[in-house]
């Protein structure tokens, strides 16, 4: 948890507003020192593919490694923004414990069911979720689980109830096959934890099957 002030100075959010996450590299195993850079790369590719992301940047750390600085999307945008914003991950939305983040009945198709049950009906978010699934599959993000998908509930300052529930911007995107601790059974080329009906690989044919559930034509 970090605070980035108006002059661009980054510091720990101890007694200061928590405005940014600083994703630090891991140490001691294989290429974990590159995790910050790899997350920056994943977010860069996701943004280039048309996914909504909050501001992010590659940061030089004092020990010579790289971190990824990411702006929070669940805090007011300015001092004059008095909206109440609550972020919630899909694990919580589905009523599952944090330990269940990698397990959901039937996988991606159930994620879509949860999204349709909870979020406001709008074409932009539906496209974002479908694109999010496809991009994470293409990047072979083995860390694409229920706690790395989120929603935003928003209430206007004069109201006492959330009147908008939208899909949160994309976050925690990384091509994890670079790291040995995300290695998978070579007999089954799994690209994501959440797959489609246990098939392990999400390709264009699967996206065509998921599209109609989000309101898109299968043509």
mmCIF file of N, CA, C and O in Angstrom, residues 50-53 90 111-134 144 149-154 163-170 210-211 213-216:
data_model
loop_
_atom_site.group_PDB
_atom_site.id
_atom_site.type_symbol
_atom_site.label_atom_id
_atom_site.label_comp_id
_atom_site.label_asym_id
_atom_site.label_seq_id
_atom_site.Cartn_x
_atom_site.Cartn_y
_atom_site.Cartn_z
ATOM 1 N N UNK A 50 -7.459 -3.426 -25.621
ATOM 2 C CA UNK A 50 -8.749 -2.764 -25.453
ATOM 3 C C UNK A 50 -9.391 -2.935 -24.093
ATOM 4 O O UNK A 50 -10.546 -2.561 -23.905
ATOM 5 N N UNK A 51 -8.652 -3.479 -23.117
ATOM 6 C CA UNK A 51 -9.215 -3.654 -21.784
ATOM 7 C C UNK A 51 -9.046 -2.394 -20.947
ATOM 8 O O UNK A 51 -8.029 -1.698 -21.044
ATOM 9 N N UNK A 52 -10.052 -2.105 -20.114
ATOM 10 C CA UNK A 52 -9.958 -0.976 -19.192
ATOM 11 C C UNK A 52 -8.965 -1.312 -18.087
ATOM 12 O O UNK A 52 -9.025 -2.392 -17.478
ATOM 13 N N UNK A 53 -8.041 -0.411 -17.813
ATOM 14 C CA UNK A 53 -7.108 -0.557 -16.697
ATOM 15 C C UNK A 53 -6.975 0.800 -16.017
ATOM 16 O O UNK A 53 -7.168 1.841 -16.658
ATOM 17 N N UNK A 90 -14.791 -11.504 -7.240
ATOM 18 C CA UNK A 90 -15.790 -12.494 -7.637
ATOM 19 C C UNK A 90 -15.896 -13.631 -6.632
ATOM 20 O O UNK A 90 -16.936 -14.281 -6.549
ATOM 21 N N UNK A 111 -18.571 -17.969 -14.014
ATOM 22 C CA UNK A 111 -18.173 -16.570 -13.812
ATOM 23 C C UNK A 111 -19.144 -15.656 -14.558
ATOM 24 O O UNK A 111 -19.586 -14.634 -14.038
ATOM 25 N N UNK A 112 -19.479 -16.032 -15.782
ATOM 26 C CA UNK A 112 -20.426 -15.250 -16.567
ATOM 27 C C UNK A 112 -21.795 -15.228 -15.897
ATOM 28 O O UNK A 112 -22.467 -14.188 -15.851
ATOM 29 N N UNK A 113 -22.213 -16.343 -15.341
ATOM 30 C CA UNK A 113 -23.497 -16.393 -14.636
ATOM 31 C C UNK A 113 -23.505 -15.443 -13.439
ATOM 32 O O UNK A 113 -24.491 -14.734 -13.200
ATOM 33 N N UNK A 114 -22.402 -15.417 -12.663
ATOM 34 C CA UNK A 114 -22.304 -14.515 -11.516
ATOM 35 C C UNK A 114 -22.349 -13.070 -11.982
ATOM 36 O O UNK A 114 -23.057 -12.226 -11.410
ATOM 37 N N UNK A 115 -21.615 -12.761 -13.040
ATOM 38 C CA UNK A 115 -21.597 -11.404 -13.583
ATOM 39 C C UNK A 115 -23.010 -10.969 -13.996
ATOM 40 O O UNK A 115 -23.461 -9.870 -13.655
ATOM 41 N N UNK A 116 -23.730 -11.827 -14.704
ATOM 42 C CA UNK A 116 -25.062 -11.464 -15.179
ATOM 43 C C UNK A 116 -26.046 -11.297 -14.031
ATOM 44 O O UNK A 116 -26.979 -10.493 -14.111
ATOM 45 N N UNK A 117 -25.833 -12.029 -12.960
ATOM 46 C CA UNK A 117 -26.743 -11.936 -11.809
ATOM 47 C C UNK A 117 -26.507 -10.668 -11.003
ATOM 48 O O UNK A 117 -27.443 -10.100 -10.442
ATOM 49 N N UNK A 118 -25.275 -10.184 -10.940
ATOM 50 C CA UNK A 118 -24.922 -9.095 -10.026
ATOM 51 C C UNK A 118 -24.765 -7.742 -10.716
ATOM 52 O O UNK A 118 -25.189 -6.716 -10.179
ATOM 53 N N UNK A 119 -24.170 -7.714 -11.884
ATOM 54 C CA UNK A 119 -23.811 -6.443 -12.517
ATOM 55 C C UNK A 119 -24.942 -5.852 -13.348
ATOM 56 O O UNK A 119 -25.815 -6.567 -13.841
ATOM 57 N N UNK A 120 -24.901 -4.529 -13.491
ATOM 58 C CA UNK A 120 -25.856 -3.847 -14.355
ATOM 59 C C UNK A 120 -25.687 -4.339 -15.792
ATOM 60 O O UNK A 120 -24.574 -4.620 -16.240
ATOM 61 N N UNK A 121 -26.793 -4.420 -16.505
ATOM 62 C CA UNK A 121 -26.764 -4.886 -17.888
ATOM 63 C C UNK A 121 -26.270 -3.769 -18.791
ATOM 64 O O UNK A 121 -26.948 -2.760 -18.974
ATOM 65 N N UNK A 122 -25.077 -3.914 -19.350
ATOM 66 C CA UNK A 122 -24.585 -2.924 -20.301
ATOM 67 C C UNK A 122 -23.579 -3.574 -21.242
ATOM 68 O O UNK A 122 -22.831 -4.475 -20.854
ATOM 69 N N UNK A 123 -23.582 -3.120 -22.476
ATOM 70 C CA UNK A 123 -22.782 -3.756 -23.524
ATOM 71 C C UNK A 123 -21.283 -3.606 -23.278
ATOM 72 O O UNK A 123 -20.506 -4.510 -23.590
ATOM 73 N N UNK A 124 -20.868 -2.467 -22.703
ATOM 74 C CA UNK A 124 -19.436 -2.244 -22.500
ATOM 75 C C UNK A 124 -18.842 -3.271 -21.544
ATOM 76 O O UNK A 124 -17.810 -3.886 -21.837
ATOM 77 N N UNK A 125 -19.487 -3.466 -20.391
ATOM 78 C CA UNK A 125 -18.952 -4.412 -19.415
ATOM 79 C C UNK A 125 -19.004 -5.845 -19.933
ATOM 80 O O UNK A 125 -18.105 -6.651 -19.661
ATOM 81 N N UNK A 126 -20.062 -6.176 -20.664
ATOM 82 C CA UNK A 126 -20.162 -7.518 -21.235
ATOM 83 C C UNK A 126 -19.012 -7.781 -22.191
ATOM 84 O O UNK A 126 -18.381 -8.853 -22.161
ATOM 85 N N UNK A 127 -18.700 -6.804 -23.025
ATOM 86 C CA UNK A 127 -17.568 -6.955 -23.949
ATOM 87 C C UNK A 127 -16.252 -7.025 -23.187
ATOM 88 O O UNK A 127 -15.364 -7.816 -23.527
ATOM 89 N N UNK A 128 -16.132 -6.212 -22.137
ATOM 90 C CA UNK A 128 -14.906 -6.227 -21.345
ATOM 91 C C UNK A 128 -14.665 -7.596 -20.709
ATOM 92 O O UNK A 128 -13.540 -8.097 -20.703
ATOM 93 N N UNK A 129 -15.713 -8.211 -20.169
ATOM 94 C CA UNK A 129 -15.537 -9.511 -19.530
ATOM 95 C C UNK A 129 -15.141 -10.564 -20.555
ATOM 96 O O UNK A 129 -14.226 -11.364 -20.311
ATOM 97 N N UNK A 130 -15.784 -10.568 -21.696
ATOM 98 C CA UNK A 130 -15.437 -11.542 -22.733
ATOM 99 C C UNK A 130 -14.011 -11.314 -23.227
ATOM 100 O O UNK A 130 -13.236 -12.259 -23.394
ATOM 101 N N UNK A 131 -13.658 -10.051 -23.422
ATOM 102 C CA UNK A 131 -12.297 -9.716 -23.867
ATOM 103 C C UNK A 131 -11.278 -10.077 -22.783
ATOM 104 O O UNK A 131 -10.174 -10.560 -23.073
ATOM 105 N N UNK A 132 -11.648 -9.859 -21.506
ATOM 106 C CA UNK A 132 -10.774 -10.178 -20.387
ATOM 107 C C UNK A 132 -10.438 -11.671 -20.356
ATOM 108 O O UNK A 132 -9.286 -12.077 -20.148
ATOM 109 N N UNK A 133 -11.461 -12.491 -20.549
ATOM 110 C CA UNK A 133 -11.259 -13.942 -20.562
ATOM 111 C C UNK A 133 -10.323 -14.333 -21.701
ATOM 112 O O UNK A 133 -9.382 -15.113 -21.521
ATOM 113 N N UNK A 134 -10.566 -13.769 -22.886
ATOM 114 C CA UNK A 134 -9.765 -14.112 -24.052
ATOM 115 C C UNK A 134 -8.315 -13.656 -23.893
ATOM 116 O O UNK A 134 -7.372 -14.403 -24.188
ATOM 117 N N UNK A 144 -5.235 -16.315 -13.150
ATOM 118 C CA UNK A 144 -6.561 -15.745 -13.429
ATOM 119 C C UNK A 144 -7.598 -16.533 -12.631
ATOM 120 O O UNK A 144 -8.165 -17.513 -13.102
ATOM 121 N N UNK A 149 -10.767 -11.071 -10.374
ATOM 122 C CA UNK A 149 -11.881 -10.476 -11.107
ATOM 123 C C UNK A 149 -12.682 -9.678 -10.084
ATOM 124 O O UNK A 149 -12.841 -10.126 -8.946
ATOM 125 N N UNK A 150 -13.167 -8.511 -10.458
ATOM 126 C CA UNK A 150 -13.869 -7.714 -9.452
ATOM 127 C C UNK A 150 -15.025 -6.906 -10.011
ATOM 128 O O UNK A 150 -15.181 -6.740 -11.223
ATOM 129 N N UNK A 151 -15.844 -6.417 -9.092
ATOM 130 C CA UNK A 151 -16.929 -5.498 -9.430
ATOM 131 C C UNK A 151 -16.775 -4.235 -8.589
ATOM 132 O O UNK A 151 -16.080 -4.229 -7.570
ATOM 133 N N UNK A 152 -17.414 -3.179 -9.020
ATOM 134 C CA UNK A 152 -17.453 -1.921 -8.272
ATOM 135 C C UNK A 152 -18.905 -1.558 -8.002
ATOM 136 O O UNK A 152 -19.712 -1.455 -8.923
ATOM 137 N N UNK A 153 -19.237 -1.376 -6.726
ATOM 138 C CA UNK A 153 -20.564 -0.898 -6.334
ATOM 139 C C UNK A 153 -20.423 0.580 -5.987
ATOM 140 O O UNK A 153 -19.552 0.947 -5.185
ATOM 141 N N UNK A 154 -21.269 1.413 -6.564
ATOM 142 C CA UNK A 154 -21.139 2.865 -6.405
ATOM 143 C C UNK A 154 -22.443 3.462 -5.899
ATOM 144 O O UNK A 154 -23.530 3.124 -6.391
ATOM 145 N N UNK A 163 -26.407 2.175 -6.153
ATOM 146 C CA UNK A 163 -27.320 2.259 -7.283
ATOM 147 C C UNK A 163 -26.667 1.800 -8.590
ATOM 148 O O UNK A 163 -27.319 1.781 -9.621
ATOM 149 N N UNK A 164 -25.378 1.472 -8.535
ATOM 150 C CA UNK A 164 -24.677 1.025 -9.735
ATOM 151 C C UNK A 164 -23.715 -0.089 -9.363
ATOM 152 O O UNK A 164 -22.984 0.017 -8.378
ATOM 153 N N UNK A 165 -23.729 -1.167 -10.133
ATOM 154 C CA UNK A 165 -22.782 -2.261 -9.940
ATOM 155 C C UNK A 165 -22.186 -2.604 -11.296
ATOM 156 O O UNK A 165 -22.877 -3.095 -12.191
ATOM 157 N N UNK A 166 -20.888 -2.324 -11.437
ATOM 158 C CA UNK A 166 -20.215 -2.485 -12.720
ATOM 159 C C UNK A 166 -19.010 -3.406 -12.588
ATOM 160 O O UNK A 166 -18.494 -3.622 -11.495
ATOM 161 N N UNK A 167 -18.560 -3.913 -13.709
ATOM 162 C CA UNK A 167 -17.344 -4.717 -13.733
ATOM 163 C C UNK A 167 -16.150 -3.815 -13.463
ATOM 164 O O UNK A 167 -16.040 -2.719 -14.009
ATOM 165 N N UNK A 168 -15.249 -4.258 -12.591
ATOM 166 C CA UNK A 168 -14.055 -3.474 -12.279
ATOM 167 C C UNK A 168 -13.062 -3.549 -13.445
ATOM 168 O O UNK A 168 -13.087 -4.496 -14.241
ATOM 169 N N UNK A 169 -12.175 -2.550 -13.551
ATOM 170 C CA UNK A 169 -11.126 -2.621 -14.573
ATOM 171 C C UNK A 169 -10.257 -3.876 -14.394
ATOM 172 O O UNK A 169 -10.233 -4.491 -13.327
ATOM 173 N N UNK A 170 -9.551 -4.224 -15.441
ATOM 174 C CA UNK A 170 -8.659 -5.390 -15.415
ATOM 175 C C UNK A 170 -7.490 -5.148 -14.467
ATOM 176 O O UNK A 170 -6.918 -4.058 -14.426
ATOM 177 N N UNK A 210 -19.142 -18.655 -25.428
ATOM 178 C CA UNK A 210 -19.424 -17.797 -24.286
ATOM 179 C C UNK A 210 -20.122 -16.509 -24.699
ATOM 180 O O UNK A 210 -20.898 -15.938 -23.914
ATOM 181 N N UNK A 211 -19.868 -16.031 -25.905
ATOM 182 C CA UNK A 211 -20.426 -14.755 -26.364
ATOM 183 C C UNK A 211 -21.925 -14.636 -26.240
ATOM 184 O O UNK A 211 -22.439 -13.652 -25.683
ATOM 185 N N UNK A 213 -23.979 -15.939 -24.232
ATOM 186 C CA UNK A 213 -24.405 -15.812 -22.835
ATOM 187 C C UNK A 213 -24.282 -14.379 -22.340
ATOM 188 O O UNK A 213 -24.925 -14.010 -21.349
ATOM 189 N N UNK A 214 -23.471 -13.579 -23.037
ATOM 190 C CA UNK A 214 -23.309 -12.167 -22.674
ATOM 191 C C UNK A 214 -24.042 -11.237 -23.630
ATOM 192 O O UNK A 214 -23.861 -10.027 -23.587
ATOM 193 N N UNK A 215 -24.866 -11.832 -24.492
ATOM 194 C CA UNK A 215 -25.689 -11.006 -25.370
ATOM 195 C C UNK A 215 -25.143 -10.768 -26.749
ATOM 196 O O UNK A 215 -25.687 -9.959 -27.515
ATOM 197 N N UNK A 216 -24.040 -11.467 -27.112
ATOM 198 C CA UNK A 216 -23.457 -11.276 -28.434
ATOM 199 C C UNK A 216 -23.930 -12.353 -29.396
ATOM 200 O O UNK A 216 -24.194 -13.482 -29.011
#
